[in-house]
Short mmCIF file of N, CA and C in Angstrom, two decimals:
data_model
loop_
_atom_site.label_atom_id
_atom_site.label_comp_id
_atom_site.label_asym_id
_atom_site.label_seq_id
_atom_site.Cartn_x
_atom_site.Cartn_y
_atom_site.Cartn_z
N MET A 1 21.96 192.19 60.59
CA MET A 1 23.08 191.69 61.34
C MET A 1 24.15 191.15 60.53
N LYS A 2 23.91 190.65 59.16
CA LYS A 2 25.04 190.29 58.35
C LYS A 2 25.83 191.36 58.02
N THR A 3 25.14 192.60 57.90
CA THR A 3 25.89 193.83 57.34
C THR A 3 26.82 194.24 58.49
N ARG A 4 26.43 194.16 59.75
CA ARG A 4 27.12 194.61 60.86
C ARG A 4 28.34 193.72 61.02
N LEU A 5 28.07 192.41 60.86
CA LEU A 5 29.21 191.35 60.89
C LEU A 5 30.25 191.51 59.85
N ALA A 6 29.75 191.91 58.65
CA ALA A 6 30.65 192.19 57.50
C ALA A 6 31.38 193.40 57.83
N VAL A 7 30.86 194.50 58.28
CA VAL A 7 31.54 195.66 58.58
C VAL A 7 32.45 195.42 59.79
N ALA A 8 32.15 194.76 60.77
CA ALA A 8 33.11 194.27 61.85
C ALA A 8 34.28 193.51 61.50
N SER A 9 34.06 192.61 60.53
CA SER A 9 35.00 191.77 60.05
C SER A 9 36.00 192.63 59.21
N ALA A 10 35.48 193.44 58.31
CA ALA A 10 36.35 194.38 57.44
C ALA A 10 37.16 195.23 58.31
N LEU A 11 36.64 195.93 59.39
CA LEU A 11 37.31 196.77 60.32
C LEU A 11 38.44 195.85 61.18
N LEU A 12 38.01 194.71 61.55
CA LEU A 12 39.11 193.91 62.21
C LEU A 12 40.20 193.63 61.27
N VAL A 13 40.07 193.19 60.07
CA VAL A 13 41.04 192.91 59.17
C VAL A 13 42.00 194.21 58.82
N ALA A 14 41.44 195.36 58.87
CA ALA A 14 42.09 196.64 58.61
C ALA A 14 42.89 196.89 59.78
N LEU A 15 42.50 196.52 60.98
CA LEU A 15 43.33 197.02 62.25
C LEU A 15 44.37 195.91 62.45
N LEU A 16 44.46 194.74 61.71
CA LEU A 16 45.42 193.75 62.14
C LEU A 16 46.79 194.26 61.72
N PRO A 17 47.81 193.97 62.43
CA PRO A 17 49.17 194.45 62.03
C PRO A 17 49.59 193.86 60.77
N VAL A 18 50.63 194.43 59.94
CA VAL A 18 51.15 193.92 58.83
C VAL A 18 52.13 192.79 59.35
N PRO A 19 51.93 191.64 58.68
CA PRO A 19 52.83 190.38 59.09
C PRO A 19 54.36 190.94 58.99
N ALA A 20 54.97 190.38 59.89
CA ALA A 20 56.43 190.74 60.12
C ALA A 20 57.28 190.51 58.91
N ALA A 21 56.93 189.43 58.27
CA ALA A 21 57.71 189.11 56.94
C ALA A 21 57.55 190.21 55.91
N GLN A 22 56.33 190.81 55.79
CA GLN A 22 56.09 191.75 54.78
C GLN A 22 56.81 193.05 55.22
N ALA A 23 56.74 193.31 56.52
CA ALA A 23 57.35 194.57 57.03
C ALA A 23 58.77 194.47 56.93
N ALA A 24 59.48 193.28 57.13
CA ALA A 24 60.77 193.09 57.03
C ALA A 24 61.51 193.16 55.63
N ALA A 25 60.63 192.78 54.69
CA ALA A 25 61.25 192.66 53.22
C ALA A 25 61.85 194.08 52.81
N PRO A 26 61.31 195.22 53.02
CA PRO A 26 61.90 196.41 52.57
C PRO A 26 63.41 196.60 53.26
N ARG A 27 63.38 196.17 54.64
CA ARG A 27 64.49 196.32 55.45
C ARG A 27 65.58 195.34 54.78
N ARG A 28 65.14 194.05 54.45
CA ARG A 28 66.15 193.19 53.87
C ARG A 28 66.76 193.64 52.56
N ASP A 29 65.86 194.16 51.81
CA ASP A 29 66.26 194.73 50.55
C ASP A 29 67.32 195.95 50.66
N ALA A 30 67.06 196.80 51.63
CA ALA A 30 67.92 197.90 51.99
C ALA A 30 69.17 197.42 52.44
N CYS A 31 69.18 196.35 53.44
CA CYS A 31 70.42 195.80 53.93
C CYS A 31 71.31 195.16 52.80
N ALA A 32 70.59 194.26 51.89
CA ALA A 32 71.38 193.77 50.84
C ALA A 32 72.08 194.70 49.92
N ALA A 33 71.23 195.89 49.59
CA ALA A 33 71.87 196.80 48.63
C ALA A 33 72.99 197.63 49.22
N ASP A 34 72.81 197.93 50.58
CA ASP A 34 73.92 198.53 51.26
C ASP A 34 75.01 197.71 51.47
N ALA A 35 74.76 196.36 51.78
CA ALA A 35 76.07 195.52 51.87
C ALA A 35 76.79 195.34 50.60
N ALA A 36 76.02 195.42 49.47
CA ALA A 36 76.72 195.26 48.05
C ALA A 36 77.48 196.50 47.93
N ARG A 37 76.96 197.69 48.24
CA ARG A 37 77.74 198.89 48.01
C ARG A 37 79.02 198.93 48.91
N ALA A 38 78.82 198.46 50.10
CA ALA A 38 79.91 198.53 51.13
C ALA A 38 81.03 197.52 50.58
N LEU A 39 80.71 196.35 50.04
CA LEU A 39 81.60 195.35 49.41
C LEU A 39 82.37 195.93 48.28
N ASP A 40 81.58 196.63 47.29
CA ASP A 40 82.12 197.44 46.13
C ASP A 40 83.16 198.35 46.72
N ALA A 41 82.84 199.08 47.57
CA ALA A 41 83.82 200.11 48.13
C ALA A 41 85.03 199.49 48.78
N GLN A 42 84.79 198.29 49.55
CA GLN A 42 85.97 197.59 50.11
C GLN A 42 86.91 197.15 48.88
N LEU A 43 86.30 196.60 47.97
CA LEU A 43 87.16 196.10 46.90
C LEU A 43 87.70 197.11 45.93
N ARG A 44 87.33 198.33 45.89
CA ARG A 44 87.88 199.52 45.36
C ARG A 44 89.05 199.84 46.10
N ARG A 45 88.93 200.03 47.53
CA ARG A 45 89.97 200.41 48.19
C ARG A 45 91.08 199.43 48.32
N HIS A 46 90.69 198.16 48.38
CA HIS A 46 91.68 197.05 48.58
C HIS A 46 91.29 195.94 47.45
N PRO A 47 91.70 196.03 46.43
CA PRO A 47 91.55 195.04 45.31
C PRO A 47 92.20 193.71 45.57
N GLY A 48 91.77 192.72 45.03
CA GLY A 48 92.39 191.25 45.11
C GLY A 48 91.61 190.42 46.07
N GLY A 49 90.35 190.96 46.63
CA GLY A 49 89.56 190.04 47.43
C GLY A 49 88.59 189.26 46.68
N ARG A 50 88.00 188.26 47.23
CA ARG A 50 87.02 187.51 46.59
C ARG A 50 85.75 187.62 47.40
N ARG A 51 84.74 187.75 46.73
CA ARG A 51 83.33 187.89 47.48
C ARG A 51 82.93 186.45 47.86
N VAL A 52 82.62 186.32 49.16
CA VAL A 52 82.26 184.92 49.60
C VAL A 52 80.79 184.87 49.79
N ASP A 53 80.15 185.90 50.21
CA ASP A 53 78.74 185.75 50.40
C ASP A 53 78.26 187.23 50.14
N GLY A 54 76.98 187.63 50.69
CA GLY A 54 76.42 188.99 50.58
C GLY A 54 76.96 190.04 51.36
N ASN A 55 77.86 189.68 52.42
CA ASN A 55 78.53 190.75 53.12
C ASN A 55 79.95 190.40 53.63
N THR A 56 80.64 189.42 52.80
CA THR A 56 81.93 189.15 53.19
C THR A 56 82.94 189.08 51.89
N VAL A 57 84.05 189.52 52.04
CA VAL A 57 85.17 189.54 51.06
C VAL A 57 86.35 188.77 51.72
N ALA A 58 86.96 187.81 51.09
CA ALA A 58 87.95 187.13 51.63
C ALA A 58 89.32 187.33 50.91
N TYR A 59 90.51 187.67 51.60
CA TYR A 59 91.77 187.99 50.94
C TYR A 59 92.70 186.80 51.33
N ASP A 60 93.82 186.68 50.53
CA ASP A 60 94.86 185.69 50.70
C ASP A 60 94.36 184.46 51.08
N GLY A 61 93.46 183.83 50.11
CA GLY A 61 92.94 182.49 50.28
C GLY A 61 92.19 182.31 51.68
N GLY A 62 91.58 183.31 52.29
CA GLY A 62 90.81 183.27 53.45
C GLY A 62 91.63 183.58 54.67
N ALA A 63 92.86 183.99 54.62
CA ALA A 63 93.68 184.29 55.83
C ALA A 63 93.08 185.55 56.47
N LEU A 64 92.48 186.41 55.70
CA LEU A 64 91.62 187.56 56.15
C LEU A 64 90.48 187.73 55.58
N SER A 65 89.25 187.87 56.48
CA SER A 65 87.93 188.10 55.82
C SER A 65 87.47 189.44 56.38
N VAL A 66 86.77 190.28 55.50
CA VAL A 66 86.04 191.46 55.83
C VAL A 66 84.62 191.33 55.66
N HIS A 67 83.83 191.50 56.88
CA HIS A 67 82.55 191.49 56.99
C HIS A 67 82.03 192.84 57.07
N VAL A 68 81.10 193.12 56.19
CA VAL A 68 80.37 194.42 56.27
C VAL A 68 78.95 194.24 57.03
N PHE A 69 78.72 195.22 57.84
CA PHE A 69 77.36 195.17 58.59
C PHE A 69 76.77 196.78 58.49
N PRO A 70 76.12 196.97 57.39
CA PRO A 70 75.65 198.26 57.34
C PRO A 70 74.60 198.59 58.22
N GLU A 71 74.28 199.86 58.60
CA GLU A 71 73.28 200.29 59.55
C GLU A 71 71.98 199.70 59.40
N THR A 72 71.52 199.62 57.89
CA THR A 72 70.23 199.05 57.70
C THR A 72 70.15 197.58 57.83
N CYS A 73 71.09 196.87 58.22
CA CYS A 73 70.98 195.37 58.48
C CYS A 73 70.68 195.16 59.99
N ALA A 74 70.14 194.05 60.29
CA ALA A 74 69.94 193.71 61.68
C ALA A 74 71.10 193.85 62.56
N ARG A 75 71.04 194.30 63.71
CA ARG A 75 72.23 194.25 64.63
C ARG A 75 72.95 192.82 64.82
N PHE A 76 74.26 192.77 64.88
CA PHE A 76 74.73 191.61 65.13
C PHE A 76 75.51 191.74 66.44
N ASP A 77 75.89 190.41 67.08
CA ASP A 77 76.59 190.25 68.25
C ASP A 77 78.02 190.50 68.09
N GLY A 78 78.64 191.71 68.11
CA GLY A 78 80.05 191.86 67.86
C GLY A 78 80.87 190.85 68.46
N LEU A 79 81.06 190.86 69.77
CA LEU A 79 82.02 189.84 70.37
C LEU A 79 81.54 188.47 70.09
N GLY A 80 80.33 188.16 70.04
CA GLY A 80 79.73 186.75 69.66
C GLY A 80 80.05 186.41 68.36
N ASP A 81 80.33 187.26 67.44
CA ASP A 81 80.73 187.06 66.05
C ASP A 81 82.18 186.85 65.81
N CYS A 82 83.03 186.73 66.89
CA CYS A 82 84.41 186.53 66.83
C CYS A 82 84.65 185.19 67.16
N ASP A 83 84.87 184.21 66.31
CA ASP A 83 84.86 182.89 66.71
C ASP A 83 86.29 182.49 67.35
N SER A 84 86.37 181.40 68.03
CA SER A 84 87.55 181.07 68.77
C SER A 84 88.54 180.66 67.56
N GLY A 85 89.79 181.08 67.88
CA GLY A 85 90.98 180.73 67.04
C GLY A 85 91.29 181.76 66.09
N VAL A 86 90.60 182.93 66.23
CA VAL A 86 90.87 184.04 65.17
C VAL A 86 91.17 185.41 66.11
N ALA A 87 91.49 186.48 65.30
CA ALA A 87 91.52 187.87 65.94
C ALA A 87 90.58 188.67 65.08
N CYS A 88 89.89 189.52 65.88
CA CYS A 88 88.83 190.37 65.18
C CYS A 88 89.02 191.88 65.43
N PHE A 89 88.84 192.58 64.45
CA PHE A 89 88.98 194.11 64.52
C PHE A 89 87.60 194.53 64.03
N TRP A 90 87.11 195.73 64.61
CA TRP A 90 85.96 196.44 64.28
C TRP A 90 86.29 197.87 63.88
N GLN A 91 85.61 198.34 62.94
CA GLN A 91 85.74 199.70 62.42
C GLN A 91 85.39 200.66 63.61
N ARG A 92 84.36 200.55 64.36
CA ARG A 92 83.95 201.54 65.53
C ARG A 92 84.02 200.81 66.81
N ALA A 93 84.01 201.77 67.77
CA ALA A 93 83.94 201.46 69.23
C ALA A 93 82.79 200.48 69.45
N GLY A 94 82.79 199.77 70.60
CA GLY A 94 81.82 198.91 70.99
C GLY A 94 81.45 197.67 70.10
N TYR A 95 82.62 197.25 69.34
CA TYR A 95 82.59 196.05 68.47
C TYR A 95 81.47 196.27 67.40
N LEU A 96 81.34 197.36 66.73
CA LEU A 96 80.33 197.73 65.73
C LEU A 96 80.97 198.07 64.46
N GLY A 97 80.33 198.00 63.35
CA GLY A 97 80.79 198.40 62.10
C GLY A 97 81.43 197.21 61.30
N THR A 98 81.99 197.51 60.32
CA THR A 98 82.86 196.56 59.47
C THR A 98 83.81 195.70 60.34
N GLN A 99 83.94 194.57 60.14
CA GLN A 99 84.53 193.58 60.99
C GLN A 99 85.69 192.90 60.07
N TRP A 100 86.84 192.80 60.60
CA TRP A 100 87.94 192.19 59.95
C TRP A 100 88.39 191.00 60.76
N VAL A 101 88.53 189.74 60.11
CA VAL A 101 88.71 188.60 60.96
C VAL A 101 89.98 188.11 60.43
N LEU A 102 91.08 187.87 61.34
CA LEU A 102 92.40 187.34 60.91
C LEU A 102 92.45 185.95 61.36
N SER A 103 92.77 184.94 60.43
CA SER A 103 92.85 183.54 60.88
C SER A 103 94.27 182.91 60.58
N ALA A 104 95.03 183.56 59.88
CA ALA A 104 96.38 183.01 59.40
C ALA A 104 97.16 183.15 60.63
N ALA A 105 98.02 181.99 60.97
CA ALA A 105 98.90 182.17 62.05
C ALA A 105 100.34 182.05 61.61
N ASP A 106 101.25 182.87 62.43
CA ASP A 106 102.56 182.64 62.35
C ASP A 106 103.21 183.22 61.04
N ARG A 107 102.41 184.25 60.53
CA ARG A 107 102.81 185.04 59.28
C ARG A 107 102.24 186.38 59.29
N TRP A 108 102.86 187.44 58.92
CA TRP A 108 102.30 188.73 58.88
C TRP A 108 101.31 188.86 57.79
N THR A 109 100.22 189.45 57.97
CA THR A 109 99.05 189.53 57.15
C THR A 109 98.61 191.07 56.93
N ASP A 110 98.50 191.58 55.76
CA ASP A 110 98.03 192.87 55.58
C ASP A 110 96.54 193.06 55.93
N LEU A 111 96.28 193.76 56.97
CA LEU A 111 94.95 193.97 57.49
C LEU A 111 93.91 194.81 56.49
N ARG A 112 94.57 195.58 55.73
CA ARG A 112 93.85 196.33 54.82
C ARG A 112 92.93 197.47 55.61
N VAL A 113 93.50 197.85 56.65
CA VAL A 113 92.81 198.78 57.47
C VAL A 113 93.80 199.61 58.23
N GLY A 114 93.44 200.86 58.22
CA GLY A 114 94.35 201.86 59.09
C GLY A 114 94.29 202.00 60.39
N SER A 115 93.06 202.07 60.88
CA SER A 115 92.71 202.17 62.37
C SER A 115 91.59 201.30 62.63
N PHE A 116 91.34 201.06 63.92
CA PHE A 116 90.11 200.35 64.32
C PHE A 116 89.61 200.79 65.66
N GLY A 117 88.32 200.58 65.95
CA GLY A 117 87.77 201.15 67.21
C GLY A 117 87.66 199.92 68.25
N SER A 118 87.68 198.78 67.87
CA SER A 118 87.64 197.59 68.77
C SER A 118 88.56 196.50 68.26
N ALA A 119 89.18 195.66 69.14
CA ALA A 119 89.77 194.45 68.77
C ALA A 119 89.60 193.35 69.83
N HIS A 120 89.69 192.07 69.45
CA HIS A 120 89.63 190.99 70.25
C HIS A 120 90.41 190.00 69.73
N ASN A 121 91.59 189.49 70.74
CA ASN A 121 92.22 188.31 70.24
C ASN A 121 91.49 187.13 70.78
N ASN A 122 90.95 186.41 70.12
CA ASN A 122 90.20 185.11 70.46
C ASN A 122 90.93 183.89 70.10
N HIS A 123 92.33 184.02 70.22
CA HIS A 123 93.32 183.16 69.72
C HIS A 123 93.99 182.75 70.95
N ALA A 124 94.56 181.51 70.97
CA ALA A 124 95.52 180.97 72.05
C ALA A 124 96.89 181.76 72.01
N GLY A 125 97.41 182.16 70.89
CA GLY A 125 98.66 182.68 70.78
C GLY A 125 98.64 184.37 70.84
N GLN A 126 99.74 185.01 70.91
CA GLN A 126 99.70 186.45 70.92
C GLN A 126 99.23 187.08 69.53
N LEU A 127 98.68 188.25 69.69
CA LEU A 127 98.34 188.91 68.57
C LEU A 127 99.18 190.18 68.40
N LEU A 128 100.06 190.29 67.40
CA LEU A 128 101.03 191.36 67.38
C LEU A 128 100.57 192.25 66.05
N LEU A 129 100.72 193.44 66.25
CA LEU A 129 100.33 194.52 65.29
C LEU A 129 101.54 195.46 64.91
N ARG A 130 101.56 195.79 63.65
CA ARG A 130 102.61 196.66 63.15
C ARG A 130 101.97 197.55 62.12
N ARG A 131 102.47 198.87 61.91
CA ARG A 131 102.05 199.79 61.08
C ARG A 131 102.49 199.19 59.66
N GLU A 132 103.88 198.89 59.53
CA GLU A 132 104.53 198.46 58.33
C GLU A 132 104.81 197.05 58.46
N ARG A 133 105.00 196.25 57.53
CA ARG A 133 105.24 194.78 57.54
C ARG A 133 106.62 194.60 58.26
N THR A 134 107.75 195.27 57.97
CA THR A 134 109.03 195.08 58.53
C THR A 134 109.32 196.12 59.68
N GLY A 135 108.33 196.90 60.02
CA GLY A 135 108.49 197.94 61.10
C GLY A 135 108.40 197.23 62.48
N ALA A 136 108.47 198.22 63.55
CA ALA A 136 108.51 197.82 64.95
C ALA A 136 106.94 197.27 65.26
N THR A 137 106.88 196.35 66.21
CA THR A 137 105.61 195.99 66.75
C THR A 137 105.02 197.01 67.59
N VAL A 138 103.90 197.55 67.30
CA VAL A 138 103.16 198.75 67.94
C VAL A 138 102.34 198.36 69.04
N LYS A 139 101.84 197.10 68.93
CA LYS A 139 100.78 196.63 70.07
C LYS A 139 100.86 195.10 70.02
N ILE A 140 100.79 194.72 71.30
CA ILE A 140 100.69 193.21 71.45
C ILE A 140 99.56 192.84 72.46
N PHE A 141 98.55 192.00 71.96
CA PHE A 141 97.45 191.38 72.69
C PHE A 141 98.03 190.16 73.27
N PRO A 142 97.89 189.88 74.58
CA PRO A 142 98.48 188.77 75.18
C PRO A 142 97.89 187.47 74.77
N SER A 143 98.40 186.23 74.98
CA SER A 143 98.06 185.01 74.51
C SER A 143 96.98 184.39 75.54
N ASP A 144 96.01 185.11 75.47
CA ASP A 144 94.74 184.60 76.18
C ASP A 144 93.60 184.99 75.37
N THR A 145 92.59 184.12 75.51
CA THR A 145 91.47 184.24 74.50
C THR A 145 90.46 185.34 74.98
N GLY A 146 90.76 186.00 75.98
CA GLY A 146 89.85 187.16 76.32
C GLY A 146 90.54 188.50 76.20
N SER A 147 91.61 188.63 75.57
CA SER A 147 92.31 189.93 75.31
C SER A 147 91.58 190.78 74.44
N ARG A 148 91.13 191.79 74.76
CA ARG A 148 90.15 192.74 73.86
C ARG A 148 90.38 194.10 74.31
N ASP A 149 90.02 195.16 73.34
CA ASP A 149 90.12 196.37 73.64
C ASP A 149 89.14 197.12 72.87
N THR A 150 88.49 198.24 73.43
CA THR A 150 87.47 199.04 72.84
C THR A 150 87.53 200.33 73.32
N ARG A 151 86.86 201.33 72.78
CA ARG A 151 86.67 202.67 73.14
C ARG A 151 85.18 202.81 73.51
N PRO A 152 84.80 203.72 74.50
CA PRO A 152 83.30 203.78 74.79
C PRO A 152 82.61 204.21 73.37
N PRO A 153 81.36 203.73 73.21
CA PRO A 153 80.55 203.98 72.17
C PRO A 153 80.47 205.56 71.78
N GLY A 154 80.69 205.83 70.51
CA GLY A 154 80.60 207.27 70.24
C GLY A 154 81.91 208.03 70.30
N GLU A 155 83.07 207.35 70.88
CA GLU A 155 84.21 207.97 70.86
C GLU A 155 85.07 207.69 69.59
N ALA A 156 85.59 208.67 68.80
CA ALA A 156 86.09 208.48 67.55
C ALA A 156 87.49 207.98 67.56
N ALA A 157 88.27 208.32 68.68
CA ALA A 157 89.77 207.93 68.72
C ALA A 157 89.93 206.48 68.57
N PRO A 158 90.86 205.96 67.64
CA PRO A 158 90.90 204.42 67.45
C PRO A 158 91.64 203.85 68.67
N VAL A 159 91.31 202.54 68.82
CA VAL A 159 91.97 201.80 69.69
C VAL A 159 93.53 201.54 69.30
N GLY A 160 93.54 201.35 67.94
CA GLY A 160 94.94 201.08 67.40
C GLY A 160 95.02 201.52 65.92
N ARG A 161 96.24 201.57 65.50
CA ARG A 161 96.52 201.91 64.05
C ARG A 161 97.47 200.84 63.66
N ALA A 162 97.13 199.98 62.73
CA ALA A 162 98.04 199.02 62.39
C ALA A 162 97.67 198.56 60.82
N GLY A 163 98.71 198.20 60.11
CA GLY A 163 98.60 197.84 58.74
C GLY A 163 98.76 196.25 58.69
N TRP A 164 99.49 195.70 59.60
CA TRP A 164 99.89 194.30 59.51
C TRP A 164 99.64 193.74 60.94
N ALA A 165 99.29 192.37 60.92
CA ALA A 165 98.97 191.52 62.15
C ALA A 165 99.56 190.20 61.97
N CYS A 166 99.93 189.55 63.13
CA CYS A 166 100.25 188.21 63.22
C CYS A 166 99.77 187.51 64.54
N LEU A 167 99.20 186.44 64.26
CA LEU A 167 98.79 185.59 65.32
C LEU A 167 99.88 184.67 65.59
N ARG A 168 100.78 184.80 66.67
CA ARG A 168 101.79 184.17 66.97
C ARG A 168 101.57 182.91 67.79
N THR A 169 101.73 181.74 67.19
CA THR A 169 101.52 180.45 68.01
C THR A 169 102.70 179.75 68.53
N SER A 170 103.90 180.00 68.01
CA SER A 170 104.99 179.36 68.26
C SER A 170 106.16 180.36 68.76
N SER A 171 107.08 179.84 69.38
CA SER A 171 108.30 180.67 69.73
C SER A 171 109.17 181.33 68.66
N ARG A 172 109.14 180.62 67.49
CA ARG A 172 109.80 181.13 66.40
C ARG A 172 109.38 182.36 65.89
N GLY A 173 108.09 182.83 66.18
CA GLY A 173 107.59 184.05 65.71
C GLY A 173 106.89 183.98 64.22
N CYS A 174 106.91 185.24 63.81
CA CYS A 174 106.06 185.40 62.51
C CYS A 174 106.94 185.69 61.45
N ALA A 175 106.59 185.02 60.27
CA ALA A 175 107.45 185.15 59.17
C ALA A 175 106.94 186.18 58.19
#
């Protein structure tokens, strides 16, 4: 009887699932390594930023933040990760991929991005986009906090192409 009980106990332990924390550890390690590589690539492409945490680089004293979300990391809530009072841009359609967050108001800021697949103006003022700092405004997102644009998932064409952005909060415009 004791032998059967010991065998049954051993079999039961062998059939138990691996605890979630143990299974998630390799995924966390892959996510952290991929995020570090993505931040290194971001800083090579656009030097002058400062690492804030494991997936974020800040530019211009925090006026622009770049958040990387590699495929190996847990999925994030794209629109839910765009706080009130800022404008957000995503690399891909459906609010996915690397995210750029613009918080500086009433001044032109270099986005350090050529094109983007999704955008959301979660700011009370207008969001203005330009290809060049002194060029013509190419796109305006209205001054409501629900102004956004994306392409269907999988579509490669960008929502917009812009090098510079301004969150306009006053009638005097952007400096």
